[in-house]
Amino acid sequence: MPVAARSLPQKLRVLVTALWPQYDLSKAYLSEGTCHQVVVVPGVAAIRIAPETAGPELRRSVALHEHLAGLALPFEVPAPLGEVVAYEDRVAVAVTYVGGASRPQPDPGLSDLTPLRELLAAIAAVAVDDSLREHLAQPYGYAGGDPFAEEVDAYVLPRLGPGDAQVVERGLTELMSLPAADPPVLVHADLTGYNLFWNDEKLVGVLDWDFAFEGDHAYDVACLADGFGFRALASVVDDEVLARARVYRPMFAVEAATAAYRSGDTRSGDRILSRVRERIAAGTFHTPPADLRD
């Protein structure tokens, strides 16, 4: 998920010039993601860059994006333009440029929610066979995968006061009590506003499928809730899906904090937990920002 955009640092300019000398970087900029950096060459390509140690994960992601880009989805998926290559202590890959732009978050509101309904349906309709499954992540993969509850117990709960820990524990219990998806479907797992590209109110691209897994459709609904709100999504999905999404959504911040602490990024973990404490104190832990608007 891109979290910031800024001018291109010289070190990355040197890397891109060495590996892709044909690209004109005069208008290129850097988009900082959760797990990687992206050098965007407008109208031409996007170059994903990660530490050398993340090479296997980047190659898995490239194979996944290549598979998805080959499907007849009603939006663009960035497709790799070549193999993952190494440069000094980094690995990188160029992918196709996706036009359009993300919308403000929380979203000011679409006049017609049909694009969201079609987006969710298109993702859930993708056939998850062995050729796709081998490239998918685990649920909560970047926060520890299957033993997610144990990871939260180890990394997050000890850092919270008793009252806040009780709220998070209750949310975790509800999360772990959700029935398994039947049938499981493809889940993008990061359908935040930054990963959805639009031309006006037409959805034209969906980026960053790195965390995609096979599981519950309601997880993607929960991701959309931050930008659009559960009140709007109530007209997009049925009550049962919406109820499950309400369980997933407040735990996203806990998931992100767990991932940060596991990776040794204590500063980011502390910043995320500070927001969790603020939301609990304000009584908004379960309420997405879009639903806090008047």
Short mmCIF file of C-alpha atoms in Angstrom, two decimals:
data_model
loop_
_atom_site.label_atom_id
_atom_site.label_comp_id
_atom_site.label_asym_id
_atom_site.label_seq_id
_atom_site.Cartn_x
_atom_site.Cartn_y
_atom_site.Cartn_z
CA MET A 1 0.00 0.00 0.00
CA PRO A 2 1.58 3.30 -1.01
CA VAL A 3 1.77 5.62 1.97
CA ALA A 4 3.67 8.63 0.61
CA ALA A 5 5.09 10.10 -2.59
CA ARG A 6 8.15 12.31 -2.92
CA SER A 7 10.99 13.30 -5.22
CA LEU A 8 13.37 10.61 -6.39
CA PRO A 9 16.48 10.14 -4.17
CA GLN A 10 19.80 10.03 -5.98
CA LYS A 11 20.57 6.45 -4.89
CA LEU A 12 17.39 5.16 -6.53
CA ARG A 13 17.95 7.34 -9.58
CA VAL A 14 21.34 5.65 -10.03
CA LEU A 15 19.79 2.19 -9.62
CA VAL A 16 17.04 2.78 -12.18
CA THR A 17 19.41 4.40 -14.66
CA ALA A 18 21.80 1.46 -14.39
CA LEU A 19 19.10 -1.17 -14.93
CA TRP A 20 16.70 0.69 -17.24
CA PRO A 21 18.76 3.35 -19.05
CA GLN A 22 15.98 3.82 -21.62
CA TYR A 23 13.66 5.47 -19.07
CA ASP A 24 13.51 9.26 -18.87
CA LEU A 25 13.46 10.05 -15.14
CA SER A 26 12.90 13.80 -15.44
CA LYS A 27 9.34 13.43 -14.11
CA ALA A 28 9.83 10.26 -12.06
CA TYR A 29 8.88 10.21 -8.39
CA LEU A 30 9.09 7.83 -5.46
CA SER A 31 6.07 6.19 -3.87
CA GLU A 32 6.83 4.62 -0.49
CA GLY A 33 4.97 1.38 0.17
CA THR A 34 4.54 -0.79 3.23
CA CYS A 35 7.15 -3.35 2.17
CA HIS A 36 8.85 -1.80 -0.86
CA GLN A 37 9.59 1.39 -2.76
CA VAL A 38 8.16 2.22 -6.17
CA VAL A 39 9.79 4.55 -8.66
CA VAL A 40 6.99 5.78 -10.90
CA VAL A 41 7.89 6.86 -14.44
CA PRO A 42 4.59 8.47 -15.50
CA GLY A 43 3.06 6.96 -18.60
CA VAL A 44 5.85 4.40 -18.93
CA ALA A 45 6.42 2.03 -16.01
CA ALA A 46 6.62 1.58 -12.26
CA ILE A 47 9.75 0.04 -10.78
CA ARG A 48 9.32 -1.90 -7.56
CA ILE A 49 12.43 -2.00 -5.37
CA ALA A 50 13.02 -4.06 -2.23
CA PRO A 51 15.97 -5.17 -0.07
CA GLU A 52 17.96 -8.09 -1.44
CA THR A 53 16.64 -10.30 1.37
CA ALA A 54 13.11 -9.79 0.00
CA GLY A 55 14.05 -11.30 -3.37
CA PRO A 56 12.02 -14.52 -2.99
CA GLU A 57 8.95 -12.57 -1.88
CA LEU A 58 9.27 -10.12 -4.78
CA ARG A 59 9.57 -13.01 -7.24
CA ARG A 60 6.43 -14.60 -5.78
CA SER A 61 4.63 -11.27 -6.16
CA VAL A 62 5.80 -10.91 -9.76
CA ALA A 63 4.46 -14.36 -10.63
CA LEU A 64 1.15 -13.52 -8.96
CA HIS A 65 0.77 -10.21 -10.80
CA GLU A 66 1.67 -11.88 -14.10
CA HIS A 67 -1.07 -14.47 -13.56
CA LEU A 68 -3.70 -11.88 -12.62
CA ALA A 69 -2.76 -9.49 -15.42
CA GLY A 70 -3.44 -12.30 -17.88
CA LEU A 71 -7.05 -12.65 -16.76
CA ALA A 72 -9.97 -10.78 -18.30
CA LEU A 73 -10.53 -8.58 -15.26
CA PRO A 74 -12.53 -5.36 -15.72
CA PHE A 75 -9.58 -3.26 -14.52
CA GLU A 76 -5.83 -3.18 -15.07
CA VAL A 77 -3.36 -5.08 -12.91
CA PRO A 78 0.32 -4.05 -13.13
CA ALA A 79 2.09 -6.67 -15.25
CA PRO A 80 5.83 -7.40 -15.00
CA LEU A 81 7.93 -6.13 -17.90
CA GLY A 82 10.77 -8.54 -17.21
CA GLU A 83 12.49 -10.58 -14.54
CA VAL A 84 13.47 -9.48 -11.04
CA VAL A 85 17.04 -8.16 -11.21
CA ALA A 86 19.62 -7.45 -8.51
CA TYR A 87 21.64 -4.27 -8.05
CA GLU A 88 24.02 -3.96 -5.10
CA ASP A 89 21.88 -4.64 -2.00
CA ARG A 90 18.51 -4.30 -3.77
CA VAL A 91 16.25 -6.28 -6.07
CA ALA A 92 13.93 -4.61 -8.55
CA VAL A 93 11.40 -5.25 -11.27
CA ALA A 94 9.66 -2.99 -13.78
CA VAL A 95 5.90 -3.33 -14.19
CA THR A 96 3.40 -1.69 -16.48
CA TYR A 97 2.22 1.81 -15.65
CA VAL A 98 -1.43 2.01 -14.63
CA GLY A 99 -3.12 5.30 -15.40
CA GLY A 100 -5.70 7.13 -13.35
CA ALA A 101 -5.31 8.25 -9.76
CA SER A 102 -6.42 7.28 -6.29
CA ARG A 103 -9.36 9.11 -4.75
CA PRO A 104 -9.21 11.14 -1.51
CA GLN A 105 -9.51 9.16 1.72
CA PRO A 106 -12.03 8.98 3.27
CA ASP A 107 -13.73 9.07 -0.10
CA PRO A 108 -16.09 12.03 -0.56
CA GLY A 109 -18.60 9.57 -1.96
CA LEU A 110 -19.27 7.99 -5.33
CA SER A 111 -22.51 9.02 -6.98
CA ASP A 112 -22.98 5.37 -7.97
CA LEU A 113 -21.56 2.46 -5.95
CA THR A 114 -21.78 0.02 -8.87
CA PRO A 115 -17.97 0.09 -9.41
CA LEU A 116 -17.44 -1.22 -5.86
CA ARG A 117 -20.00 -3.97 -6.34
CA GLU A 118 -18.36 -4.97 -9.64
CA LEU A 119 -14.87 -4.81 -8.11
CA LEU A 120 -15.75 -7.18 -5.28
CA ALA A 121 -17.58 -9.54 -7.62
CA ALA A 122 -14.71 -9.64 -10.12
CA ILE A 123 -12.12 -10.52 -7.47
CA ALA A 124 -14.30 -13.17 -5.84
CA ALA A 125 -15.04 -14.73 -9.25
CA VAL A 126 -11.38 -15.42 -10.08
CA ALA A 127 -10.80 -19.17 -10.23
CA VAL A 128 -8.32 -20.15 -7.52
CA ASP A 129 -6.64 -23.22 -8.98
CA ASP A 130 -3.22 -24.66 -8.22
CA SER A 131 -1.53 -22.41 -10.79
CA LEU A 132 -2.73 -19.35 -8.86
CA ARG A 133 -2.70 -20.81 -5.35
CA GLU A 134 1.06 -21.43 -5.42
CA HIS A 135 1.66 -17.67 -5.70
CA LEU A 136 -0.78 -16.53 -2.99
CA ALA A 137 0.19 -15.36 0.48
CA GLN A 138 -1.14 -16.77 3.73
CA PRO A 139 -3.90 -14.88 5.53
CA TYR A 140 -2.15 -12.40 7.86
CA GLY A 141 1.06 -13.47 6.13
CA TYR A 142 3.06 -10.32 6.86
CA ALA A 143 1.95 -10.45 10.51
CA GLY A 144 2.91 -14.05 11.17
CA GLY A 145 0.45 -16.10 9.14
CA ASP A 146 -1.47 -18.94 10.78
CA PRO A 147 -0.35 -18.25 14.38
CA PHE A 148 -1.64 -14.66 14.13
CA ALA A 149 -3.36 -14.76 17.53
CA GLU A 150 -0.15 -15.95 19.18
CA GLU A 151 1.80 -13.18 17.44
CA VAL A 152 -0.63 -10.57 18.77
CA ASP A 153 -0.27 -12.07 22.25
CA ALA A 154 3.50 -11.83 21.99
CA TYR A 155 4.00 -8.47 20.31
CA VAL A 156 0.96 -6.26 20.91
CA LEU A 157 -0.97 -7.11 24.07
CA PRO A 158 2.01 -6.65 26.44
CA ARG A 159 2.40 -3.09 25.11
CA LEU A 160 -1.19 -2.10 25.95
CA GLY A 161 -2.74 -1.12 29.25
CA PRO A 162 -5.28 -3.53 30.78
CA GLY A 163 -8.36 -1.75 29.42
CA ASP A 164 -7.01 -1.37 25.88
CA ALA A 165 -5.70 -4.93 25.90
CA GLN A 166 -9.15 -6.18 26.86
CA VAL A 167 -10.72 -4.42 23.87
CA VAL A 168 -8.13 -5.87 21.49
CA GLU A 169 -8.41 -9.35 23.03
CA ARG A 170 -12.17 -9.26 22.57
CA GLY A 171 -11.72 -8.27 18.93
CA LEU A 172 -9.16 -11.01 18.43
CA THR A 173 -11.50 -13.60 19.95
CA GLU A 174 -14.30 -12.52 17.61
CA LEU A 175 -11.90 -12.67 14.67
CA MET A 176 -10.65 -16.16 15.49
CA SER A 177 -14.25 -17.32 16.01
CA LEU A 178 -15.36 -16.45 12.48
CA PRO A 179 -16.27 -19.57 10.50
CA ALA A 180 -14.04 -20.55 7.61
CA ALA A 181 -15.12 -19.12 4.28
CA ASP A 182 -17.35 -21.52 2.37
CA PRO A 183 -16.35 -21.48 -0.37
CA PRO A 184 -13.05 -19.62 -0.03
CA VAL A 185 -12.39 -17.10 -2.80
CA LEU A 186 -9.59 -14.84 -3.95
CA VAL A 187 -9.07 -11.93 -1.53
CA HIS A 188 -7.00 -8.90 -2.57
CA ALA A 189 -6.38 -8.12 1.12
CA ASP A 190 -5.32 -4.48 0.68
CA LEU A 191 -8.22 -2.73 -1.07
CA THR A 192 -7.39 0.65 0.41
CA GLY A 193 -7.94 3.83 -1.53
CA TYR A 194 -4.27 4.11 -2.47
CA ASN A 195 -4.45 0.85 -4.41
CA LEU A 196 -7.56 1.74 -6.41
CA PHE A 197 -6.99 3.95 -9.44
CA TRP A 198 -9.85 5.86 -11.03
CA ASN A 199 -10.67 8.05 -13.99
CA ASP A 200 -13.38 10.19 -12.45
CA GLU A 201 -15.79 7.53 -11.11
CA LYS A 202 -14.60 4.70 -13.37
CA LEU A 203 -12.30 2.19 -11.68
CA VAL A 204 -9.41 1.58 -14.07
CA GLY A 205 -6.72 -0.17 -12.03
CA VAL A 206 -6.12 -2.25 -8.91
CA LEU A 207 -2.55 -2.28 -7.60
CA ASP A 208 -0.49 -4.13 -5.01
CA TRP A 209 -1.78 -7.70 -4.82
CA ASP A 210 1.16 -8.80 -2.64
CA PHE A 211 -0.98 -9.86 0.33
CA ALA A 212 -3.68 -11.63 -1.74
CA PHE A 213 -4.83 -14.93 -0.27
CA GLU A 214 -7.59 -17.50 -0.55
CA GLY A 215 -10.24 -16.85 2.06
CA ASP A 216 -13.21 -14.72 3.06
CA HIS A 217 -14.72 -12.19 0.64
CA ALA A 218 -15.69 -10.08 3.69
CA TYR A 219 -12.04 -9.21 4.31
CA ASP A 220 -12.00 -7.12 1.13
CA VAL A 221 -15.27 -5.46 2.14
CA ALA A 222 -13.62 -4.50 5.44
CA CYS A 223 -10.70 -2.97 3.52
CA LEU A 224 -13.07 -0.81 1.48
CA ALA A 225 -14.82 0.37 4.64
CA ASP A 226 -12.05 2.77 5.65
CA GLY A 227 -12.55 4.79 2.49
CA PHE A 228 -16.26 4.36 1.85
CA GLY A 229 -17.77 3.37 5.20
CA PHE A 230 -20.03 0.54 6.25
CA ARG A 231 -23.11 2.69 5.79
CA ALA A 232 -22.41 2.97 2.06
CA LEU A 233 -21.28 -0.65 1.72
CA ALA A 234 -24.57 -1.85 3.23
CA SER A 235 -26.07 -1.26 -0.22
CA VAL A 236 -23.25 -3.20 -1.92
CA VAL A 237 -23.11 -6.49 0.04
CA ASP A 238 -25.58 -8.50 2.09
CA ASP A 239 -25.96 -8.26 5.87
CA GLU A 240 -24.05 -11.47 6.59
CA VAL A 241 -20.97 -10.35 4.66
CA LEU A 242 -21.16 -6.90 6.22
CA ALA A 243 -21.32 -8.39 9.72
CA ARG A 244 -18.14 -10.41 9.11
CA ALA A 245 -16.44 -7.35 7.62
CA ARG A 246 -17.17 -5.43 10.83
CA VAL A 247 -15.19 -8.07 12.73
CA TYR A 248 -12.18 -7.90 10.40
CA ARG A 249 -11.89 -4.14 10.07
CA PRO A 250 -10.87 -2.99 13.61
CA MET A 251 -8.14 -5.62 13.72
CA PHE A 252 -6.31 -4.23 10.67
CA ALA A 253 -4.38 -1.77 12.84
CA VAL A 254 -3.49 -4.58 15.24
CA GLU A 255 -2.31 -6.65 12.28
CA ALA A 256 -0.14 -3.76 11.04
CA ALA A 257 1.35 -3.19 14.50
CA THR A 258 2.14 -6.89 14.85
CA ALA A 259 3.90 -6.90 11.48
CA ALA A 260 5.95 -3.83 12.42
CA TYR A 261 7.10 -5.28 15.74
CA ARG A 262 7.90 -8.66 14.18
CA SER A 263 10.14 -6.94 11.61
CA GLY A 264 11.93 -4.94 14.30
CA ASP A 265 10.31 -1.63 13.30
CA THR A 266 9.41 -0.60 16.84
CA ARG A 267 8.92 3.04 15.87
CA SER A 268 6.16 2.22 13.37
CA GLY A 269 4.59 -0.30 15.73
CA ASP A 270 4.46 2.28 18.53
CA ARG A 271 2.93 4.86 16.19
CA ILE A 272 0.20 2.44 15.10
CA LEU A 273 -0.58 1.40 18.68
CA SER A 274 -0.81 5.04 19.68
CA ARG A 275 -3.62 5.45 17.14
CA VAL A 276 -5.27 2.28 18.44
CA ARG A 277 -5.26 3.71 21.98
CA GLU A 278 -6.70 7.00 20.71
CA ARG A 279 -9.52 5.22 18.88
CA ILE A 280 -10.36 3.06 21.87
CA ALA A 281 -10.43 6.15 24.11
CA ALA A 282 -12.66 7.98 21.64
CA GLY A 283 -14.97 5.00 21.23
CA THR A 284 -14.18 4.75 17.51
CA PHE A 285 -12.09 1.57 17.46
CA HIS A 286 -14.81 -0.24 15.50
CA THR A 287 -15.80 2.72 13.31
CA PRO A 288 -14.06 3.41 9.98
CA PRO A 289 -13.11 7.05 9.29
CA ALA A 290 -15.65 7.31 6.47
CA ASP A 291 -18.48 6.63 8.93
CA LEU A 292 -17.31 9.41 11.27
CA ARG A 293 -18.24 12.11 8.78
CA ASP A 294 -21.33 14.18 9.46
#
